């Protein structure tokens, strides 16, 4: 159904894509359809001018095979991240824990930046026109982050230790 957090993230993704017109494909499930329509309606309030729904044919699940394959890969990645994080902290994480919002987004980000498609490219350069130049961080890894000058006093450290929850 329509979840406010997911709607805001999908609409933010649509806005940040840089496209004025999006064509998206989904199956005929009413919950997913409502979620996408609300997300693109919210995104169209600012930059996105048009979002066109392309329905897959009835009884033709093969037409969504690439999307289904991507979903399965991201599910595998999330399971791996969950297992790695649980072993790092020495505790089980319930599936309804809020950290899954970040974990799923991190998995999708890693997939888009580093997993090659059949044309030999990752999805990232198709959208941004260049390869991703950042350095990946393992989910839950301890990292140093920079504190901008306006947010710290003169004698406060410029770098602090934090936990990486996504790229």
mmCIF file with all atom_site columns, C-alpha atoms in Angstrom, residues 29-136:
data_model
loop_
_atom_site.group_PDB
_atom_site.id
_atom_site.type_symbol
_atom_site.label_atom_id
_atom_site.label_alt_id
_atom_site.label_comp_id
_atom_site.label_asym_id
_atom_site.label_entity_id
_atom_site.label_seq_id
_atom_site.pdbx_PDB_ins_code
_atom_site.Cartn_x
_atom_site.Cartn_y
_atom_site.Cartn_z
_atom_site.occupancy
_atom_site.B_iso_or_equiv
_atom_site.pdbx_formal_charge
_atom_site.auth_seq_id
_atom_site.auth_comp_id
_atom_site.auth_asym_id
_atom_site.auth_atom_id
_atom_site.pdbx_PDB_model_num
ATOM 1   C CA . UNK A 1 29  ? -1.140 -5.326  -8.238  1.00 0.00 ? 29  UNK A CA 1
ATOM 2   C CA . UNK A 1 30  ? -3.294 -2.459  -6.857  1.00 0.00 ? 30  UNK A CA 1
ATOM 3   C CA . UNK A 1 31  ? -1.061 -1.788  -3.825  1.00 0.00 ? 31  UNK A CA 1
ATOM 4   C CA . UNK A 1 32  ? 2.085  -1.260  -5.938  1.00 0.00 ? 32  UNK A CA 1
ATOM 5   C CA . UNK A 1 33  ? 0.149  0.764   -8.484  1.00 0.00 ? 33  UNK A CA 1
ATOM 6   C CA . UNK A 1 34  ? -1.237 3.087   -5.772  1.00 0.00 ? 34  UNK A CA 1
ATOM 7   C CA . UNK A 1 35  ? 2.224  3.508   -4.251  1.00 0.00 ? 35  UNK A CA 1
ATOM 8   C CA . UNK A 1 36  ? 3.829  4.442   -7.573  1.00 0.00 ? 36  UNK A CA 1
ATOM 9   C CA . UNK A 1 37  ? 1.015  6.775   -8.616  1.00 0.00 ? 37  UNK A CA 1
ATOM 10  C CA . UNK A 1 38  ? 1.178  8.641   -5.295  1.00 0.00 ? 38  UNK A CA 1
ATOM 11  C CA . UNK A 1 39  ? 4.990  8.843   -5.466  1.00 0.00 ? 39  UNK A CA 1
ATOM 12  C CA . UNK A 1 40  ? 5.001  10.248  -8.993  1.00 0.00 ? 40  UNK A CA 1
ATOM 13  C CA . UNK A 1 41  ? 2.132  12.619  -8.186  1.00 0.00 ? 41  UNK A CA 1
ATOM 14  C CA . UNK A 1 42  ? 4.222  14.000  -5.333  1.00 0.00 ? 42  UNK A CA 1
ATOM 15  C CA . UNK A 1 43  ? 7.310  14.214  -7.563  1.00 0.00 ? 43  UNK A CA 1
ATOM 16  C CA . UNK A 1 44  ? 5.388  16.004  -10.303 1.00 0.00 ? 44  UNK A CA 1
ATOM 17  C CA . UNK A 1 45  ? 4.638  18.870  -7.910  1.00 0.00 ? 45  UNK A CA 1
ATOM 18  C CA . UNK A 1 46  ? 8.197  20.098  -8.556  1.00 0.00 ? 46  UNK A CA 1
ATOM 19  C CA . UNK A 1 47  ? 10.607 18.863  -11.271 1.00 0.00 ? 47  UNK A CA 1
ATOM 20  C CA . UNK A 1 48  ? 9.018  15.778  -12.816 1.00 0.00 ? 48  UNK A CA 1
ATOM 21  C CA . UNK A 1 49  ? 6.610  16.777  -15.570 1.00 0.00 ? 49  UNK A CA 1
ATOM 22  C CA . UNK A 1 50  ? 5.167  13.437  -16.632 1.00 0.00 ? 50  UNK A CA 1
ATOM 23  C CA . UNK A 1 51  ? 5.135  9.817   -15.429 1.00 0.00 ? 51  UNK A CA 1
ATOM 24  C CA . UNK A 1 52  ? 3.589  7.274   -17.778 1.00 0.00 ? 52  UNK A CA 1
ATOM 25  C CA . UNK A 1 53  ? 2.528  3.851   -16.546 1.00 0.00 ? 53  UNK A CA 1
ATOM 26  C CA . UNK A 1 54  ? 3.204  0.954   -18.875 1.00 0.00 ? 54  UNK A CA 1
ATOM 27  C CA . UNK A 1 55  ? 1.311  -2.147  -17.742 1.00 0.00 ? 55  UNK A CA 1
ATOM 28  C CA . UNK A 1 56  ? 2.696  -5.582  -18.440 1.00 0.00 ? 56  UNK A CA 1
ATOM 29  C CA . UNK A 1 57  ? 0.377  -7.860  -20.430 1.00 0.00 ? 57  UNK A CA 1
ATOM 30  C CA . UNK A 1 58  ? -2.004 -10.080 -18.451 1.00 0.00 ? 58  UNK A CA 1
ATOM 31  C CA . UNK A 1 59  ? -0.493 -13.502 -17.794 1.00 0.00 ? 59  UNK A CA 1
ATOM 32  C CA . UNK A 1 60  ? 2.909  -12.494 -19.189 1.00 0.00 ? 60  UNK A CA 1
ATOM 33  C CA . UNK A 1 61  ? 5.184  -12.484 -16.163 1.00 0.00 ? 61  UNK A CA 1
ATOM 34  C CA . UNK A 1 62  ? 8.125  -12.978 -18.550 1.00 0.00 ? 62  UNK A CA 1
ATOM 35  C CA . UNK A 1 63  ? 7.799  -9.345  -19.660 1.00 0.00 ? 63  UNK A CA 1
ATOM 36  C CA . UNK A 1 64  ? 8.978  -8.217  -16.213 1.00 0.00 ? 64  UNK A CA 1
ATOM 37  C CA . UNK A 1 65  ? 11.862 -10.703 -16.005 1.00 0.00 ? 65  UNK A CA 1
ATOM 38  C CA . UNK A 1 66  ? 14.596 -8.047  -15.747 1.00 0.00 ? 66  UNK A CA 1
ATOM 39  C CA . UNK A 1 67  ? 12.798 -6.255  -12.917 1.00 0.00 ? 67  UNK A CA 1
ATOM 40  C CA . UNK A 1 68  ? 12.049 -9.540  -11.144 1.00 0.00 ? 68  UNK A CA 1
ATOM 41  C CA . UNK A 1 69  ? 15.699 -10.542 -11.461 1.00 0.00 ? 69  UNK A CA 1
ATOM 42  C CA . UNK A 1 70  ? 16.835 -7.212  -9.993  1.00 0.00 ? 70  UNK A CA 1
ATOM 43  C CA . UNK A 1 71  ? 14.415 -7.578  -7.077  1.00 0.00 ? 71  UNK A CA 1
ATOM 44  C CA . UNK A 1 72  ? 15.739 -11.070 -6.312  1.00 0.00 ? 72  UNK A CA 1
ATOM 45  C CA . UNK A 1 73  ? 19.339 -9.817  -6.389  1.00 0.00 ? 73  UNK A CA 1
ATOM 46  C CA . UNK A 1 74  ? 18.553 -6.923  -4.056  1.00 0.00 ? 74  UNK A CA 1
ATOM 47  C CA . UNK A 1 75  ? 16.729 -9.296  -1.687  1.00 0.00 ? 75  UNK A CA 1
ATOM 48  C CA . UNK A 1 76  ? 19.858 -11.463 -1.632  1.00 0.00 ? 76  UNK A CA 1
ATOM 49  C CA . UNK A 1 77  ? 21.998 -8.415  -0.904  1.00 0.00 ? 77  UNK A CA 1
ATOM 50  C CA . UNK A 1 78  ? 19.729 -7.325  1.966   1.00 0.00 ? 78  UNK A CA 1
ATOM 51  C CA . UNK A 1 79  ? 19.895 -10.824 3.479   1.00 0.00 ? 79  UNK A CA 1
ATOM 52  C CA . UNK A 1 80  ? 23.687 -10.699 3.241   1.00 0.00 ? 80  UNK A CA 1
ATOM 53  C CA . UNK A 1 81  ? 23.866 -7.222  4.814   1.00 0.00 ? 81  UNK A CA 1
ATOM 54  C CA . UNK A 1 82  ? 21.524 -8.307  7.615   1.00 0.00 ? 82  UNK A CA 1
ATOM 55  C CA . UNK A 1 83  ? 23.621 -11.395 8.356   1.00 0.00 ? 83  UNK A CA 1
ATOM 56  C CA . UNK A 1 84  ? 26.880 -9.399  8.268   1.00 0.00 ? 84  UNK A CA 1
ATOM 57  C CA . UNK A 1 85  ? 25.485 -6.687  10.559  1.00 0.00 ? 85  UNK A CA 1
ATOM 58  C CA . UNK A 1 86  ? 24.099 -9.243  13.007  1.00 0.00 ? 86  UNK A CA 1
ATOM 59  C CA . UNK A 1 87  ? 27.484 -10.975 13.219  1.00 0.00 ? 87  UNK A CA 1
ATOM 60  C CA . UNK A 1 88  ? 29.224 -7.616  13.695  1.00 0.00 ? 88  UNK A CA 1
ATOM 61  C CA . UNK A 1 89  ? 26.971 -6.475  16.554  1.00 0.00 ? 89  UNK A CA 1
ATOM 62  C CA . UNK A 1 90  ? 26.428 -9.952  18.006  1.00 0.00 ? 90  UNK A CA 1
ATOM 63  C CA . UNK A 1 91  ? 22.656 -9.652  18.101  1.00 0.00 ? 91  UNK A CA 1
ATOM 64  C CA . UNK A 1 92  ? 19.632 -10.558 15.962  1.00 0.00 ? 92  UNK A CA 1
ATOM 65  C CA . UNK A 1 93  ? 17.800 -7.791  14.090  1.00 0.00 ? 93  UNK A CA 1
ATOM 66  C CA . UNK A 1 94  ? 14.002 -8.193  13.763  1.00 0.00 ? 94  UNK A CA 1
ATOM 67  C CA . UNK A 1 95  ? 12.609 -7.747  10.236  1.00 0.00 ? 95  UNK A CA 1
ATOM 68  C CA . UNK A 1 96  ? 10.423 -4.802  11.325  1.00 0.00 ? 96  UNK A CA 1
ATOM 69  C CA . UNK A 1 97  ? 13.403 -2.809  12.665  1.00 0.00 ? 97  UNK A CA 1
ATOM 70  C CA . UNK A 1 98  ? 13.731 0.729   11.200  1.00 0.00 ? 98  UNK A CA 1
ATOM 71  C CA . UNK A 1 99  ? 17.287 0.003   10.018  1.00 0.00 ? 99  UNK A CA 1
ATOM 72  C CA . UNK A 1 100 ? 15.801 -1.954  7.097   1.00 0.00 ? 100 UNK A CA 1
ATOM 73  C CA . UNK A 1 101 ? 14.761 1.329   5.455   1.00 0.00 ? 101 UNK A CA 1
ATOM 74  C CA . UNK A 1 102 ? 18.435 2.249   5.147   1.00 0.00 ? 102 UNK A CA 1
ATOM 75  C CA . UNK A 1 103 ? 19.576 -1.296  4.391   1.00 0.00 ? 103 UNK A CA 1
ATOM 76  C CA . UNK A 1 104 ? 17.222 -1.686  1.411   1.00 0.00 ? 104 UNK A CA 1
ATOM 77  C CA . UNK A 1 105 ? 18.159 1.715   0.042   1.00 0.00 ? 105 UNK A CA 1
ATOM 78  C CA . UNK A 1 106 ? 21.870 0.893   0.465   1.00 0.00 ? 106 UNK A CA 1
ATOM 79  C CA . UNK A 1 107 ? 21.422 -2.416  -1.395  1.00 0.00 ? 107 UNK A CA 1
ATOM 80  C CA . UNK A 1 108 ? 19.647 -0.656  -4.280  1.00 0.00 ? 108 UNK A CA 1
ATOM 81  C CA . UNK A 1 109 ? 22.365 2.000   -4.368  1.00 0.00 ? 109 UNK A CA 1
ATOM 82  C CA . UNK A 1 110 ? 25.155 -0.597  -4.505  1.00 0.00 ? 110 UNK A CA 1
ATOM 83  C CA . UNK A 1 111 ? 23.251 -2.536  -7.177  1.00 0.00 ? 111 UNK A CA 1
ATOM 84  C CA . UNK A 1 112 ? 22.815 0.577   -9.350  1.00 0.00 ? 112 UNK A CA 1
ATOM 85  C CA . UNK A 1 113 ? 26.449 1.626   -8.995  1.00 0.00 ? 113 UNK A CA 1
ATOM 86  C CA . UNK A 1 114 ? 28.370 -1.647  -9.197  1.00 0.00 ? 114 UNK A CA 1
ATOM 87  C CA . UNK A 1 115 ? 26.334 -4.543  -10.674 1.00 0.00 ? 115 UNK A CA 1
ATOM 88  C CA . UNK A 1 116 ? 26.774 -4.842  -14.446 1.00 0.00 ? 116 UNK A CA 1
ATOM 89  C CA . UNK A 1 117 ? 23.826 -5.424  -16.732 1.00 0.00 ? 117 UNK A CA 1
ATOM 90  C CA . UNK A 1 118 ? 23.898 -7.457  -19.956 1.00 0.00 ? 118 UNK A CA 1
ATOM 91  C CA . UNK A 1 119 ? 25.284 -4.466  -21.894 1.00 0.00 ? 119 UNK A CA 1
ATOM 92  C CA . UNK A 1 120 ? 28.360 -4.386  -19.625 1.00 0.00 ? 120 UNK A CA 1
ATOM 93  C CA . UNK A 1 121 ? 27.403 -1.138  -17.882 1.00 0.00 ? 121 UNK A CA 1
ATOM 94  C CA . UNK A 1 122 ? 25.938 -0.473  -14.494 1.00 0.00 ? 122 UNK A CA 1
ATOM 95  C CA . UNK A 1 123 ? 22.658 1.479   -14.322 1.00 0.00 ? 123 UNK A CA 1
ATOM 96  C CA . UNK A 1 124 ? 24.451 4.502   -12.777 1.00 0.00 ? 124 UNK A CA 1
ATOM 97  C CA . UNK A 1 125 ? 26.149 5.852   -15.949 1.00 0.00 ? 125 UNK A CA 1
ATOM 98  C CA . UNK A 1 126 ? 22.928 5.424   -17.925 1.00 0.00 ? 126 UNK A CA 1
ATOM 99  C CA . UNK A 1 127 ? 21.293 7.982   -15.615 1.00 0.00 ? 127 UNK A CA 1
ATOM 100 C CA . UNK A 1 128 ? 24.235 10.250  -14.725 1.00 0.00 ? 128 UNK A CA 1
ATOM 101 C CA . UNK A 1 129 ? 26.355 10.032  -17.882 1.00 0.00 ? 129 UNK A CA 1
ATOM 102 C CA . UNK A 1 130 ? 29.514 8.935   -16.060 1.00 0.00 ? 130 UNK A CA 1
ATOM 103 C CA . UNK A 1 131 ? 30.799 6.114   -13.891 1.00 0.00 ? 131 UNK A CA 1
ATOM 104 C CA . UNK A 1 132 ? 30.401 6.324   -10.121 1.00 0.00 ? 132 UNK A CA 1
ATOM 105 C CA . UNK A 1 133 ? 33.640 7.613   -8.601  1.00 0.00 ? 133 UNK A CA 1
ATOM 106 C CA . UNK A 1 134 ? 32.856 7.217   -4.911  1.00 0.00 ? 134 UNK A CA 1
ATOM 107 C CA . UNK A 1 135 ? 34.164 4.538   -2.605  1.00 0.00 ? 135 UNK A CA 1
ATOM 108 C CA . UNK A 1 136 ? 31.683 1.964   -1.307  1.00 0.00 ? 136 UNK A CA 1
#
